[in-house]
């Protein structure tokens, strides 16, 4: 049972394609495991479609409701607030679209000269998700679709490496400061008590772990920051996906020694 | 939440109003409804109908470009987004399930995925494409779930991938896209008899694969 979900604000940013890649992967993977959040994203996607690609009879209605960016920044996204638009915005572009007919005709010809995609290519792409998996410490774990381009591509993902119970695969998402990794903690393992300098997203993919705040099951999506201090441990072993925007900062005793290698773990 | 956002360019374009004008459609269809869009997309899917595609092109083109301008902040890139998005509409119209999905929402998803990748390309100068992995445009899993036997469908998919390309194409066309044998023959430009024999061979192979692994 999934108890921890991303906020509506995050799900909306996801539907809009506005997050960094690492977070987009985490949200997509969570939605693959959580039908409730998948339905929300679908709903937001539809609202955004009506906003950006309105039908002529929708523009007046859309113009009456608040601007989409406002509802996002207020964090008060609800069913009605997302459907927004600016009819003048779209129509002014429609008219300048008209004024470049020649180049539009050649664009149209170029597109329609392209052959239809075969059903096979597309289906083969989808079929390949069935066997998407990664192996670490003798266990094989299936992975959500969002990892497809990374796993088994040495140019985008490191191989598994680590110390003791903890193994890590770093994904090269090029998200500036934010770092994305798959993290495996073997059965009985724990990560020394630590807090976070910045924000950390943890999506539990397989197995269970617990910390001072509770127990977590596959699909759980946690956001932690400098206010949280915890010691995650796992009895049965687990696989997580993490996105952190700063290296972990360890707070307690000997484990402070781990600070220099904090980056190695996450 | 700032750290999660990709860099966005500000946008300050002229918002002065002018009447909406759908080129070429003034005479027959002054109003475009979801129904109209669906009708056009089906015509493109089934008959590669260029005039229907022109109508979609003129409806979505300016809106996609305006979205591209606000996200990518360059006229050239915005037109690239138009080209990429509408090319996908043209080449994959027949793969879209018009009974389930909303046309505008589908086009939005194509545009959003493409824009996500283009923005990263501008920032990192890399050619990777992740959008369609993160937001799949054709969700076979959803369909499988509806039929209640997810595992078997997954297995079938796996076996399907073992069929020779020509047989797989026919099996998928008939069972996944639900085309008639004649439609498939027309589309692939081969005689009806060829479709029948490829289908028979494909199904026999599938059957033997299933039997082998279920004993």
Short mmCIF file of C-alpha atoms in Angstrom, two decimals, chain B residues 29-178:
data_model
loop_
_atom_site.label_atom_id
_atom_site.label_comp_id
_atom_site.label_asym_id
_atom_site.label_seq_id
_atom_site.Cartn_x
_atom_site.Cartn_y
_atom_site.Cartn_z
CA UNK B 29 -16.56 24.11 -40.48
CA UNK B 30 -16.39 27.43 -38.69
CA UNK B 31 -16.36 25.62 -35.34
CA UNK B 32 -13.90 22.91 -34.48
CA UNK B 33 -14.97 20.43 -31.86
CA UNK B 34 -13.16 17.45 -30.41
CA UNK B 35 -15.40 15.45 -32.73
CA UNK B 36 -14.04 17.32 -35.76
CA UNK B 37 -10.43 16.71 -34.70
CA UNK B 38 -11.15 13.02 -34.19
CA UNK B 39 -12.74 12.84 -37.63
CA UNK B 40 -9.66 14.43 -39.23
CA UNK B 41 -7.26 12.19 -37.36
CA UNK B 42 -9.16 9.06 -38.39
CA UNK B 43 -9.05 10.23 -42.02
CA UNK B 44 -5.27 10.65 -41.72
CA UNK B 45 -4.93 7.27 -39.99
CA UNK B 46 -7.01 5.29 -42.45
CA UNK B 47 -6.50 7.10 -45.75
CA UNK B 48 -3.42 9.27 -45.27
CA UNK B 49 -5.82 12.07 -46.11
CA UNK B 50 -3.76 15.20 -46.79
CA UNK B 51 -6.61 17.69 -46.66
CA UNK B 52 -7.67 16.37 -43.26
CA UNK B 53 -4.04 16.64 -42.14
CA UNK B 54 -3.89 20.19 -43.49
CA UNK B 55 -6.83 21.02 -41.25
CA UNK B 56 -5.04 19.52 -38.22
CA UNK B 57 -1.86 21.31 -39.28
CA UNK B 58 -3.64 24.66 -39.42
CA UNK B 59 -5.46 24.07 -36.14
CA UNK B 60 -2.50 22.87 -34.07
CA UNK B 61 0.44 24.52 -35.88
CA UNK B 62 0.09 28.06 -34.55
CA UNK B 63 -0.69 26.84 -31.05
CA UNK B 64 2.32 24.53 -30.97
CA UNK B 65 4.49 27.35 -32.24
CA UNK B 66 3.22 29.70 -29.58
CA UNK B 67 3.94 27.05 -26.92
CA UNK B 68 7.42 26.60 -28.45
CA UNK B 69 8.09 30.33 -28.36
CA UNK B 70 7.21 30.53 -24.68
CA UNK B 71 9.37 27.53 -23.77
CA UNK B 72 12.24 27.68 -26.23
CA UNK B 73 12.27 31.44 -26.88
CA UNK B 74 13.54 31.17 -30.44
CA UNK B 75 11.49 31.37 -33.59
CA UNK B 76 13.58 28.68 -35.34
CA UNK B 77 13.29 26.24 -32.45
CA UNK B 78 9.57 26.89 -32.16
CA UNK B 79 9.14 25.95 -35.82
CA UNK B 80 11.26 22.83 -35.22
CA UNK B 81 8.82 21.93 -32.46
CA UNK B 82 5.93 22.41 -34.90
CA UNK B 83 7.63 20.18 -37.44
CA UNK B 84 8.52 17.42 -34.95
CA UNK B 85 5.11 17.42 -33.30
CA UNK B 86 3.08 17.40 -36.50
CA UNK B 87 5.36 14.84 -38.13
CA UNK B 88 4.56 12.49 -35.25
CA UNK B 89 0.85 13.19 -35.68
CA UNK B 90 1.17 12.39 -39.40
CA UNK B 91 3.30 9.26 -39.03
CA UNK B 92 1.60 7.78 -35.95
CA UNK B 93 -2.03 8.76 -36.38
CA UNK B 94 -2.98 5.12 -37.02
CA UNK B 95 -1.43 4.04 -33.71
CA UNK B 96 -3.56 6.43 -31.65
CA UNK B 97 -6.66 4.87 -30.13
CA UNK B 98 -9.38 7.38 -31.02
CA UNK B 99 -11.95 5.50 -28.95
CA UNK B 100 -10.04 6.09 -25.74
CA UNK B 101 -7.97 9.19 -26.07
CA UNK B 102 -8.66 12.85 -26.60
CA UNK B 103 -6.95 14.21 -29.74
CA UNK B 104 -5.84 17.53 -28.24
CA UNK B 105 -4.44 15.76 -25.19
CA UNK B 106 -2.51 13.35 -27.38
CA UNK B 107 -1.05 16.18 -29.48
CA UNK B 108 -0.21 18.03 -26.27
CA UNK B 109 1.66 14.97 -24.97
CA UNK B 110 3.65 14.67 -28.21
CA UNK B 111 4.50 18.37 -28.07
CA UNK B 112 5.41 18.30 -24.36
CA UNK B 113 7.70 15.26 -24.81
CA UNK B 114 9.41 16.81 -27.81
CA UNK B 115 9.82 20.16 -26.10
CA UNK B 116 11.29 18.51 -23.00
CA UNK B 117 13.97 16.87 -25.16
CA UNK B 118 14.60 19.99 -27.24
CA UNK B 119 15.08 22.13 -24.16
CA UNK B 120 17.65 19.67 -22.84
CA UNK B 121 19.33 19.61 -26.23
CA UNK B 122 19.67 23.39 -26.20
CA UNK B 123 21.08 23.32 -22.66
CA UNK B 124 23.38 20.31 -22.92
CA UNK B 125 24.05 19.98 -26.61
CA UNK B 126 23.22 16.28 -26.50
CA UNK B 127 20.98 14.28 -28.76
CA UNK B 128 19.41 12.02 -26.11
CA UNK B 129 15.64 11.69 -26.16
CA UNK B 130 13.89 10.79 -22.90
CA UNK B 131 10.43 12.29 -23.27
CA UNK B 132 8.71 9.27 -24.76
CA UNK B 133 10.17 6.97 -22.07
CA UNK B 134 8.92 9.22 -19.29
CA UNK B 135 5.49 9.91 -20.78
CA UNK B 136 4.69 6.95 -23.08
CA UNK B 137 2.45 8.05 -25.96
CA UNK B 138 0.91 4.65 -26.48
CA UNK B 139 0.23 2.87 -23.25
CA UNK B 140 0.00 -0.84 -24.04
CA UNK B 141 0.05 -1.65 -20.34
CA UNK B 142 -3.20 0.20 -19.72
CA UNK B 143 -4.89 -1.85 -22.40
CA UNK B 144 -3.50 -5.07 -21.01
CA UNK B 145 -4.78 -4.17 -17.53
CA UNK B 146 -8.26 -3.66 -18.86
CA UNK B 147 -8.36 -7.14 -20.22
CA UNK B 148 -7.48 -8.51 -16.85
CA UNK B 149 -4.54 -10.68 -17.76
CA UNK B 150 -1.54 -8.49 -17.51
CA UNK B 151 0.99 -11.26 -17.15
CA UNK B 152 -0.20 -13.20 -20.16
CA UNK B 153 -0.23 -10.03 -22.25
CA UNK B 154 3.30 -9.25 -21.17
CA UNK B 155 4.32 -12.77 -22.11
CA UNK B 156 2.55 -12.52 -25.45
CA UNK B 157 4.33 -9.25 -26.14
CA UNK B 158 7.60 -10.96 -25.44
CA UNK B 159 6.78 -13.80 -27.83
CA UNK B 160 5.52 -11.37 -30.44
CA UNK B 161 8.93 -9.81 -30.50
CA UNK B 162 10.34 -13.21 -31.51
CA UNK B 163 8.24 -13.40 -34.68
CA UNK B 164 9.83 -12.50 -38.00
CA UNK B 165 9.18 -8.84 -38.81
CA UNK B 166 6.68 -9.42 -41.62
CA UNK B 167 4.56 -11.85 -39.60
CA UNK B 168 4.66 -9.66 -36.52
CA UNK B 169 3.50 -6.67 -38.53
CA UNK B 170 0.43 -8.57 -39.70
CA UNK B 171 -0.41 -10.09 -36.31
CA UNK B 172 -0.13 -6.67 -34.63
CA UNK B 173 -2.13 -4.99 -37.39
CA UNK B 174 -5.00 -7.45 -37.04
CA UNK B 175 -5.07 -7.96 -33.28
CA UNK B 176 -3.69 -4.75 -31.85
CA UNK B 177 -4.87 -2.14 -34.35
CA UNK B 178 -7.90 -4.21 -35.30
#
